[in-house]
Structure formats: structure tokens, C-alpha cells
CSV table of C-alpha atoms in Angstrom, one decimal:
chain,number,residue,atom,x,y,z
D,29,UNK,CA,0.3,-48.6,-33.0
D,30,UNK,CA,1.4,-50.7,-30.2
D,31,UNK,CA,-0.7,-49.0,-27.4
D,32,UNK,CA,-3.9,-49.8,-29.2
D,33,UNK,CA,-3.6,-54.0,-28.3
D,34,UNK,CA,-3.5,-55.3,-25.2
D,35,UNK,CA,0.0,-56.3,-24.3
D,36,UNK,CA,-0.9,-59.8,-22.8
D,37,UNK,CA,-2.7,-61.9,-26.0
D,38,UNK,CA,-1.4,-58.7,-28.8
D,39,UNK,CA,-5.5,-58.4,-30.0
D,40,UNK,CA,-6.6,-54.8,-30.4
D,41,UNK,CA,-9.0,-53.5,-27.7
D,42,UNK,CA,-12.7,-53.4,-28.6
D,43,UNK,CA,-16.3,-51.9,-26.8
D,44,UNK,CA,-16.3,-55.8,-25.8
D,45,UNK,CA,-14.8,-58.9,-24.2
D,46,UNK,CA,-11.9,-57.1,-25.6
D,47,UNK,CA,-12.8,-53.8,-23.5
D,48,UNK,CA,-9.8,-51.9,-21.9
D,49,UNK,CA,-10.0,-52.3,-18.3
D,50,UNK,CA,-7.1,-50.2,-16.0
D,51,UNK,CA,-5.3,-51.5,-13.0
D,52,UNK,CA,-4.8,-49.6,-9.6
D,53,UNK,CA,-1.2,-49.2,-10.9
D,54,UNK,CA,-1.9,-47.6,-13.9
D,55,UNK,CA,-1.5,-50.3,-16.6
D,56,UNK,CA,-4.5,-50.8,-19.0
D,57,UNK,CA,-5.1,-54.5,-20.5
D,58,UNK,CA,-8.1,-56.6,-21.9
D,59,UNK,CA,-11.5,-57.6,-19.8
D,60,UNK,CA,-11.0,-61.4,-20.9
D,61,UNK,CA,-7.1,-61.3,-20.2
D,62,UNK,CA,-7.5,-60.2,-16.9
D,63,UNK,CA,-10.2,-62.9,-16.1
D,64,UNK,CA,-8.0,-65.4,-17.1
D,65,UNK,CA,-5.4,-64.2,-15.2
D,66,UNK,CA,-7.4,-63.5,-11.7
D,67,UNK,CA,-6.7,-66.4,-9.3
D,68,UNK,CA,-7.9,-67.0,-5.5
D,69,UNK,CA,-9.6,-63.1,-6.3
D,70,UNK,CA,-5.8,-61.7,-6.4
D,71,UNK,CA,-4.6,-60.6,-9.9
D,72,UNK,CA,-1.1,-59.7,-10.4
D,73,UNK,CA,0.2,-57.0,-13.1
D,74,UNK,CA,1.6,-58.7,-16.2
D,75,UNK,CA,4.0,-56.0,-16.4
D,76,UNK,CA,4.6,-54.2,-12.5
D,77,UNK,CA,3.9,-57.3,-10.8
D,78,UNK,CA,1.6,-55.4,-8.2
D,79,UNK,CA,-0.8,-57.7,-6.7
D,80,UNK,CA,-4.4,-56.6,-6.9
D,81,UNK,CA,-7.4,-58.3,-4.8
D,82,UNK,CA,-10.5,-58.7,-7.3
D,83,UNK,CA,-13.3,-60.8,-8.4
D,84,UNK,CA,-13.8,-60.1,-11.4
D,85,UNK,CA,-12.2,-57.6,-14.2
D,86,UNK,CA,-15.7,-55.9,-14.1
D,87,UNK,CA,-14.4,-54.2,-10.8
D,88,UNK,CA,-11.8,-52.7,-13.0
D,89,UNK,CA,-12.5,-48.8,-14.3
D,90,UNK,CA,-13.0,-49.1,-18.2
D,91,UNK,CA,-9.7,-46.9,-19.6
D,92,UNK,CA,-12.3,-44.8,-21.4
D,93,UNK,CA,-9.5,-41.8,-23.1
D,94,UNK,CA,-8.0,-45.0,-24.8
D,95,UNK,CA,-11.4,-46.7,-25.7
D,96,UNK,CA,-12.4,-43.3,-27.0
D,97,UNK,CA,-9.3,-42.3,-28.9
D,98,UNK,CA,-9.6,-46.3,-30.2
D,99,UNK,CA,-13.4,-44.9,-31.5
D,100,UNK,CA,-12.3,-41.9,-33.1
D,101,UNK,CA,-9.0,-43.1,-34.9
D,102,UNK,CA,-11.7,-46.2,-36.2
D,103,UNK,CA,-14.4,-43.6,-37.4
D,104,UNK,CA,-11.4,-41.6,-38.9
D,105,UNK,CA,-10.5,-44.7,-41.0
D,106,UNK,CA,-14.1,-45.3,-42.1
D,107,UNK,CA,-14.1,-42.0,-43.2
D,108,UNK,CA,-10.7,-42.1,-45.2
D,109,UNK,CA,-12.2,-45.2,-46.9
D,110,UNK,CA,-15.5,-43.4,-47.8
D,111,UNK,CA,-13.6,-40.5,-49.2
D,112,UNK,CA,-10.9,-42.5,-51.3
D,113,UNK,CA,-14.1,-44.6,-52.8
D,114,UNK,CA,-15.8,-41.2,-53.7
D,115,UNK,CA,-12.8,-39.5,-55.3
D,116,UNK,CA,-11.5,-42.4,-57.2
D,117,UNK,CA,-11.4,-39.6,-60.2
D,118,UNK,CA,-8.8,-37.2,-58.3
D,119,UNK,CA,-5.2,-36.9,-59.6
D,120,UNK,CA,-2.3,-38.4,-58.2
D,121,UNK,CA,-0.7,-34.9,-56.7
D,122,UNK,CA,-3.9,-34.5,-54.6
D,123,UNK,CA,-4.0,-38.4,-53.8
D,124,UNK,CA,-0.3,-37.7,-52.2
D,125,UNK,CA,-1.7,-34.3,-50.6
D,126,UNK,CA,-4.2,-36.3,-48.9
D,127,UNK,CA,-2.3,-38.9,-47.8
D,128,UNK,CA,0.5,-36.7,-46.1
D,129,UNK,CA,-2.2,-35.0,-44.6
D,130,UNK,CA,-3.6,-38.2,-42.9
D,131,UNK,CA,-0.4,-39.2,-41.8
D,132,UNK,CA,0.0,-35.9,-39.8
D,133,UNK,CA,-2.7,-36.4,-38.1
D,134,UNK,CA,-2.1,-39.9,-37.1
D,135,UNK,CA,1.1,-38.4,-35.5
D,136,UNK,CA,-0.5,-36.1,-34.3
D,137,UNK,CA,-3.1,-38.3,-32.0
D,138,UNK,CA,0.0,-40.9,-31.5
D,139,UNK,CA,2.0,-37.7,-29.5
D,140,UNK,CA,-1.0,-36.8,-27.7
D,141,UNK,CA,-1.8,-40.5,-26.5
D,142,UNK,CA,2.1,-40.7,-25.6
D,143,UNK,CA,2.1,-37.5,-23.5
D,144,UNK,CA,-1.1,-38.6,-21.6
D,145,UNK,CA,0.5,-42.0,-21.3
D,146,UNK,CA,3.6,-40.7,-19.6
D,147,UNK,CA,1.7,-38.0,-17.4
D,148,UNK,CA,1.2,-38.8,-14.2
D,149,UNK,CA,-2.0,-37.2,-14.3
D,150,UNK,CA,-4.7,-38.6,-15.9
D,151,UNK,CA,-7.2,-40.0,-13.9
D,152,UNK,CA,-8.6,-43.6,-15.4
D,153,UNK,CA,-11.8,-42.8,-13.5
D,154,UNK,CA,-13.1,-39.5,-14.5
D,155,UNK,CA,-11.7,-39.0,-18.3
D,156,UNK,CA,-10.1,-35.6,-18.7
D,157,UNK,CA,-9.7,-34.4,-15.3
D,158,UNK,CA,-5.7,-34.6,-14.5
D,159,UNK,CA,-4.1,-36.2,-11.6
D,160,UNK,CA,-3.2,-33.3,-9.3
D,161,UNK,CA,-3.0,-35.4,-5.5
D,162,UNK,CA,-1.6,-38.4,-4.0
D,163,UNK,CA,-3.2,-40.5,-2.0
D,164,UNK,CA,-0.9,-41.8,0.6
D,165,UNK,CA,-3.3,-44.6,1.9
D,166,UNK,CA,-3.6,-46.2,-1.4
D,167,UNK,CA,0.1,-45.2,-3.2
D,168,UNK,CA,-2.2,-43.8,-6.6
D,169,UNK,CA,-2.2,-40.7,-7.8
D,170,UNK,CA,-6.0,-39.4,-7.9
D,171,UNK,CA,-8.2,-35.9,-9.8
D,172,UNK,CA,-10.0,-33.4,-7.7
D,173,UNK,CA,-13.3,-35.4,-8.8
D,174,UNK,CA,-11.8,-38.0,-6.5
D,175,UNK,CA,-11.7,-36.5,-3.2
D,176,UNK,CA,-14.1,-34.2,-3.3
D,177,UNK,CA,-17.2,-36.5,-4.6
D,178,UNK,CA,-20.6,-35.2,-3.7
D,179,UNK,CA,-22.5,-38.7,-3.1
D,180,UNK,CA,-19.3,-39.2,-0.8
D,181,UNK,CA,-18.9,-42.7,-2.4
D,182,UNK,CA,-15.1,-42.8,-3.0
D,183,UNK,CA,-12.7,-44.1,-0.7
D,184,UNK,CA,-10.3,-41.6,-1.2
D,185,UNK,CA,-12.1,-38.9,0.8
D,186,UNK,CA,-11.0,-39.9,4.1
D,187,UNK,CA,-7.6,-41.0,3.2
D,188,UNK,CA,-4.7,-38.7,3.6
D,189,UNK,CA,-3.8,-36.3,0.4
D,190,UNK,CA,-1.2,-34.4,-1.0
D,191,UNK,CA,-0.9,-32.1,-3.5
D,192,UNK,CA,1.1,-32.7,-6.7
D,193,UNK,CA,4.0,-30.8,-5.9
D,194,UNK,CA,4.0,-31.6,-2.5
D,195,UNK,CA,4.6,-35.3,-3.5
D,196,UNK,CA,7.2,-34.6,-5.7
D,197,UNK,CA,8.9,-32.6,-3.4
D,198,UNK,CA,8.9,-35.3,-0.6
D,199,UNK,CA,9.7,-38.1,-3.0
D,200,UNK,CA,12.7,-35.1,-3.9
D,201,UNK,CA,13.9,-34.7,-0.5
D,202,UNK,CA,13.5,-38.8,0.1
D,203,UNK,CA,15.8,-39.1,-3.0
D,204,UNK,CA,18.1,-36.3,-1.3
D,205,UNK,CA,18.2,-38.3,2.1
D,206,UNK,CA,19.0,-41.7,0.4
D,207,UNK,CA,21.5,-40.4,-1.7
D,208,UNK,CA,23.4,-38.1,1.2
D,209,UNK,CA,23.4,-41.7,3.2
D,210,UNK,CA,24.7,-43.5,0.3
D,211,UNK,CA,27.5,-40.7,0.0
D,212,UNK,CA,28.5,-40.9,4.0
D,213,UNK,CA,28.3,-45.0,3.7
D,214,UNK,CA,31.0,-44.4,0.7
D,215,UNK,CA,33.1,-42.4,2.6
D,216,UNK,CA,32.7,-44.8,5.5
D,217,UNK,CA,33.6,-47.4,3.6
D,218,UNK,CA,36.5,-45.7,1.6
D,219,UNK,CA,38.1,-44.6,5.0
D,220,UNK,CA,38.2,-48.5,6.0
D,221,UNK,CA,39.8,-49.4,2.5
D,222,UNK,CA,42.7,-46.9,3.1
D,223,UNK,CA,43.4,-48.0,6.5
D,224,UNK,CA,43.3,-51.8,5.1
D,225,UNK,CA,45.3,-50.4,2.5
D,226,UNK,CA,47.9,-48.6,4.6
D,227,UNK,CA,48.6,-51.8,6.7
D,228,UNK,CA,48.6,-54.2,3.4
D,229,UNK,CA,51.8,-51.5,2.3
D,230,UNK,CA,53.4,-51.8,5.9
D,231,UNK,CA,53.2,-55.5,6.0
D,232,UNK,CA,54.1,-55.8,2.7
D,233,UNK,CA,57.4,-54.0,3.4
D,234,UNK,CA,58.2,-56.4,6.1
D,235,UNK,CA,57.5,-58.9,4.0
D,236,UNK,CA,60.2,-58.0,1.7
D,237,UNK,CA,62.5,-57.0,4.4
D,238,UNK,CA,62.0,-60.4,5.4
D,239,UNK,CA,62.9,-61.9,1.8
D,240,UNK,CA,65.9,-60.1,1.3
D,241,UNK,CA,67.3,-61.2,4.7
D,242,UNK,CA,66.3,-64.4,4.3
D,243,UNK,CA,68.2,-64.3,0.2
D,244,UNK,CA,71.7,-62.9,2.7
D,245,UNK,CA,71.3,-65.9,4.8
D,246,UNK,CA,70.9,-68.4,1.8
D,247,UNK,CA,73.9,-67.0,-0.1
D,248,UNK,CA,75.7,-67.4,3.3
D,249,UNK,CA,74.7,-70.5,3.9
D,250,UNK,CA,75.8,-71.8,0.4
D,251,UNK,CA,79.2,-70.0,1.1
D,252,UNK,CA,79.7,-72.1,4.7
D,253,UNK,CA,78.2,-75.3,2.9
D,254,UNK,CA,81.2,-75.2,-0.1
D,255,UNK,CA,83.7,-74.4,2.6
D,256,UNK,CA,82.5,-77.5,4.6
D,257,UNK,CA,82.6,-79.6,1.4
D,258,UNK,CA,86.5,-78.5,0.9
D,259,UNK,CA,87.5,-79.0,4.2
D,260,UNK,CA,85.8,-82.7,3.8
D,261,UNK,CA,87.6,-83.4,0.7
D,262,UNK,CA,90.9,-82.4,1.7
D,263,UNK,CA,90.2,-84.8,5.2
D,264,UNK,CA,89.6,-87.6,2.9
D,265,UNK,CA,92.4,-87.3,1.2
D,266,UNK,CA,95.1,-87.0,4.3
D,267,UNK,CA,93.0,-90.0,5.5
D,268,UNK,CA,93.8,-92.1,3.0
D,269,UNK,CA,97.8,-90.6,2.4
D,270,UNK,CA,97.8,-91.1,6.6
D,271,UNK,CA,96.5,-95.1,5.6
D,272,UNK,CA,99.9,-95.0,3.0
D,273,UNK,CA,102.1,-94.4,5.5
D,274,UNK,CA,100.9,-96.5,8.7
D,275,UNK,CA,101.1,-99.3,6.2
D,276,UNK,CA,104.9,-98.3,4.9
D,277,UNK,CA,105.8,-98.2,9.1
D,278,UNK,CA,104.5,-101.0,9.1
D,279,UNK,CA,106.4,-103.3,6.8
D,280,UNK,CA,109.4,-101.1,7.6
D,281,UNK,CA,109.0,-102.4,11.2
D,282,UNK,CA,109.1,-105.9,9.5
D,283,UNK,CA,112.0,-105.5,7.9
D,284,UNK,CA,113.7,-104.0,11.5
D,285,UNK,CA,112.7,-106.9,13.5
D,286,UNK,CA,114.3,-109.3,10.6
D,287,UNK,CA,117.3,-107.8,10.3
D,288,UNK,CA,120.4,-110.4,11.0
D,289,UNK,CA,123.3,-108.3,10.0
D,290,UNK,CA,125.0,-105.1,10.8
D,291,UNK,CA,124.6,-104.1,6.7
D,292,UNK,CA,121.1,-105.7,7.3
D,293,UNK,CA,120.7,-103.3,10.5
D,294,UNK,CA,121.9,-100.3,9.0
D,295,UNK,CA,119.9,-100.0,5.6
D,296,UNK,CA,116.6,-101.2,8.1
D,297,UNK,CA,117.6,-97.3,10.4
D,298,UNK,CA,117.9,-95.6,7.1
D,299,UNK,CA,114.4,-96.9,6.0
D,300,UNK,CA,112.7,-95.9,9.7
D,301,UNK,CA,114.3,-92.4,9.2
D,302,UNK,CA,112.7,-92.0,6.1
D,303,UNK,CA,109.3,-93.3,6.8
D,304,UNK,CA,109.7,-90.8,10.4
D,305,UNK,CA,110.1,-87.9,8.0
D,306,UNK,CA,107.3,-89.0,6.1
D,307,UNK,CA,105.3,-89.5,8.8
D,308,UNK,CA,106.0,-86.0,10.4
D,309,UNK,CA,105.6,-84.4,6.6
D,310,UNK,CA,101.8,-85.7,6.8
């Protein structure tokens, strides 16, 4: 039973150094673990992290339903012990019958202690009287005992309180309001993302207007560039058949200007026609 140690050094609480003391905040640990943990008279919660302004865990209300459900579960054990001693003689079947019938009531106090520790209404102060208010000054939840305290010690009486179901109801509508402004924020939000979204789509279709005109011009520039590189081929070649024939005219022209006799004379015309034509072919 986890709830009866104190959930800082795992000891179980006792009617000593090891009494249960409870935090404004509602969480119960050890006198000497709260000592030790009370520094420049500020303790902060082991478990909430709530910072609390002390000088020592004596100013703490003892957690007296725990200390006296501690009491009664330790007399019950005594008692189990006393009885098993005195009925050593008693058959099995009604060892097992007695047994079962101790482990229902454990259960029985460990629901109870579970359903006052997750009540928000049991007031560490005045055992047995429930939490039915809020104070609004101090953030705690606090009994009738509380604010209306005859030797008008308590500090709650002239702090501003609220019912029970008037809390809840606020803290309800609070909820309401947070969540309604979480829900126009998302639709705020989702209205920018379509709009951002709508111009991604446009621009993305330009851009792949612009990639498939941009894949025409390419394939027509490849088209032009082979062209270009035929045209350059065939220039290079009537350059060098253009060389050829300047350098046929030109011994033909050597032949002409040595010519001595009319045979000489007329096989040099026959070789100018010739190269002419050749020329004019190219």
C-alpha cells in the first residue's frame, strides 16, 4: 500500500518524525522530509512543484484521515495476530474463511482511502468535513469549518468564496472559452494554409508551363545545332575540293605559259577547258 509511505525517502508514516504533514496543494509527505527539503523558508512540492513559504514543517496541518486510517489498519493487524496465535487449533477451511475475509476488508479501506484521495473535498484541516468552496485568494479548495470559524482565526474568512459548483462551472465555461478560441485560431489558421496552398498550385502550374516550353526550345535548339553542323561539314569539304582545283589551274597555267608549239598550244587549251568546267562544276 503505496499511500501509506511517504513518497520522498519510501518509509511508512508514523505519530513521529515520520508524521504526515499536508501541503497547501494537497500533497501529504513526512515531517523530517519536508525539513530537509525547506530552504531560504520556501519549500517546493516534490511532486507539483508549487512553491510554499515556511519555517518549519510544524506550520504544516498534520494529514490526520491518513494518520488515523494508518492507526486503525495497524490496530487491525495487531488484532489479526492475536487471533491467529489464539486459534492455532482451528481447521484449515476456517483459516481460508478468515483470511478472505481480511483481505476484503483491506480492499475495502484501500477504495475508501482512494475515493477521498481523488475527492476534491476533504479538508486536511478539519478531518471529515468535505471541501464544498474555493477560495479564490489562495487557489485551495476549503470546508464550511473554514470560513465560517467562530474565534475568527482563519484567513479564509475575508477572502473571496465560491461554492463548489460555482467553481466548476467557471473553470467549465473557462474550458469552453479556451477551447472556442483554439477552434477560431484553427480556422484562422486553416484559411491561411488554403490560400498558401491555392497560390503554391498556381505557381506550380507556371512552373511547369515554363518547363515544357523551355523542353520545345531545347529540342529546337538541338534541331538548328545538327543543321549548323551539316552545313559546316559540307563547307569543309567544298573548301578543300575548291583548294584541288586552284591548284590544277594553277599548274595548268604552267603548262600554257610553256607551251612552244602549236601541238604544245593546243593540248595546253584542251587542259584550260577542262579545268574551266571543273572549276564552274564546284
Amino acid at each position: 500500500m503505496d499511500w501509506l509511505k511517504c513518497n520522498i525517502c519510501f518509509s511508512i508514516y508514523n505519530d513521529s518524525i515520520l508524521r504526515p504533514r499536508s501541503l497547501s496543494c494537497g500533497h501529504t509527505f513526512c515531517e523530517r522530509c519536508l525539513n530537509s527539503t525547506i530552504k531560504s523558508e520556501t519549500l517546493t512540492c516534490p511532486q507539483c512543484r508549487k512553491i510554499h513559504e515556511m519555517n518549519s514543517a510544524l506550520d504544516l496541518p498534520i494529514n490526520f484521515t491518513l494518520e488515523g486510517l494508518l492507526k486503525s489498519l495497524t490496530h487491525s493487524l495487531q488484532n489479526e495476530n492475536e487471533g491467529a496465535r489464539s486459534n492455532e487449533g482451528k481447521s484449515d477451511a476456517d483459516e481460508k474463511i478468515e483470511n478472505l475475509g481480511r483481505l476484503k476488508s483491506s480492499l475495502e479501506q484501500e477504495r475508501r482511502l482512494d475515493r477521498l484521495q481523488t475527492s476534491a473535498g476533504i479538508c486536511y484541516e478539519h478531518p471529515g468535513k468535505e471541501c464544498l468552496f474555493r477560495c479564490s485568494s489562495h487557489k485551495c479548495w476549503v470546508c464550511e469549518w473554514c470560513i465560517d470559524n467562530e474565534k475568527g482565526e482563519h484567513p479564509h474568512e475575508k477572502c473571496r468564496i465560491m461554492a463548489f459548483d460555482e467553481e466548476i462551472e467557471d473553470r467549465r465555461v473557462e474550458q469552453k472559452r479556451s477551447l472556442d478560441d483554439g477552434e477560431i485560431s484553427c480556422e484562422v489558421t486553416l484559411s491561411v494554409i488554403d490560400d498558401k496552398l491555392s497560390d503554391l498550385c498556381d505557381a506550380r502550374g507556371r512552373h511547369i508551363h515554363l518547363v515544357y516550353t523551355l523542353q520545345l526550345l531545347v529540342a529546337q535548339h538541338r534541331k538548328e545545332e545538327k543543321n549548323l553542323q551539316n552545313q559546316i561539314a559540307s563547307l569543309e569539304k567544298n573548301i578543300v575540293k575548291g583548294k584541288d582545283v586552284k591548284q590544277r589551274l594553277l599548274e595548268v597555267e604552267s603548262t600554257v605559259s610553256s607551251a612552244a608549239t602549236l601541238d604544245e598550244s593546243n593540248a595546253a587549251r584542251d587542259m584550260v577547258d577542262n579545268k574551266n568546267t571543273e572549276a564552274r562544276n564546284w
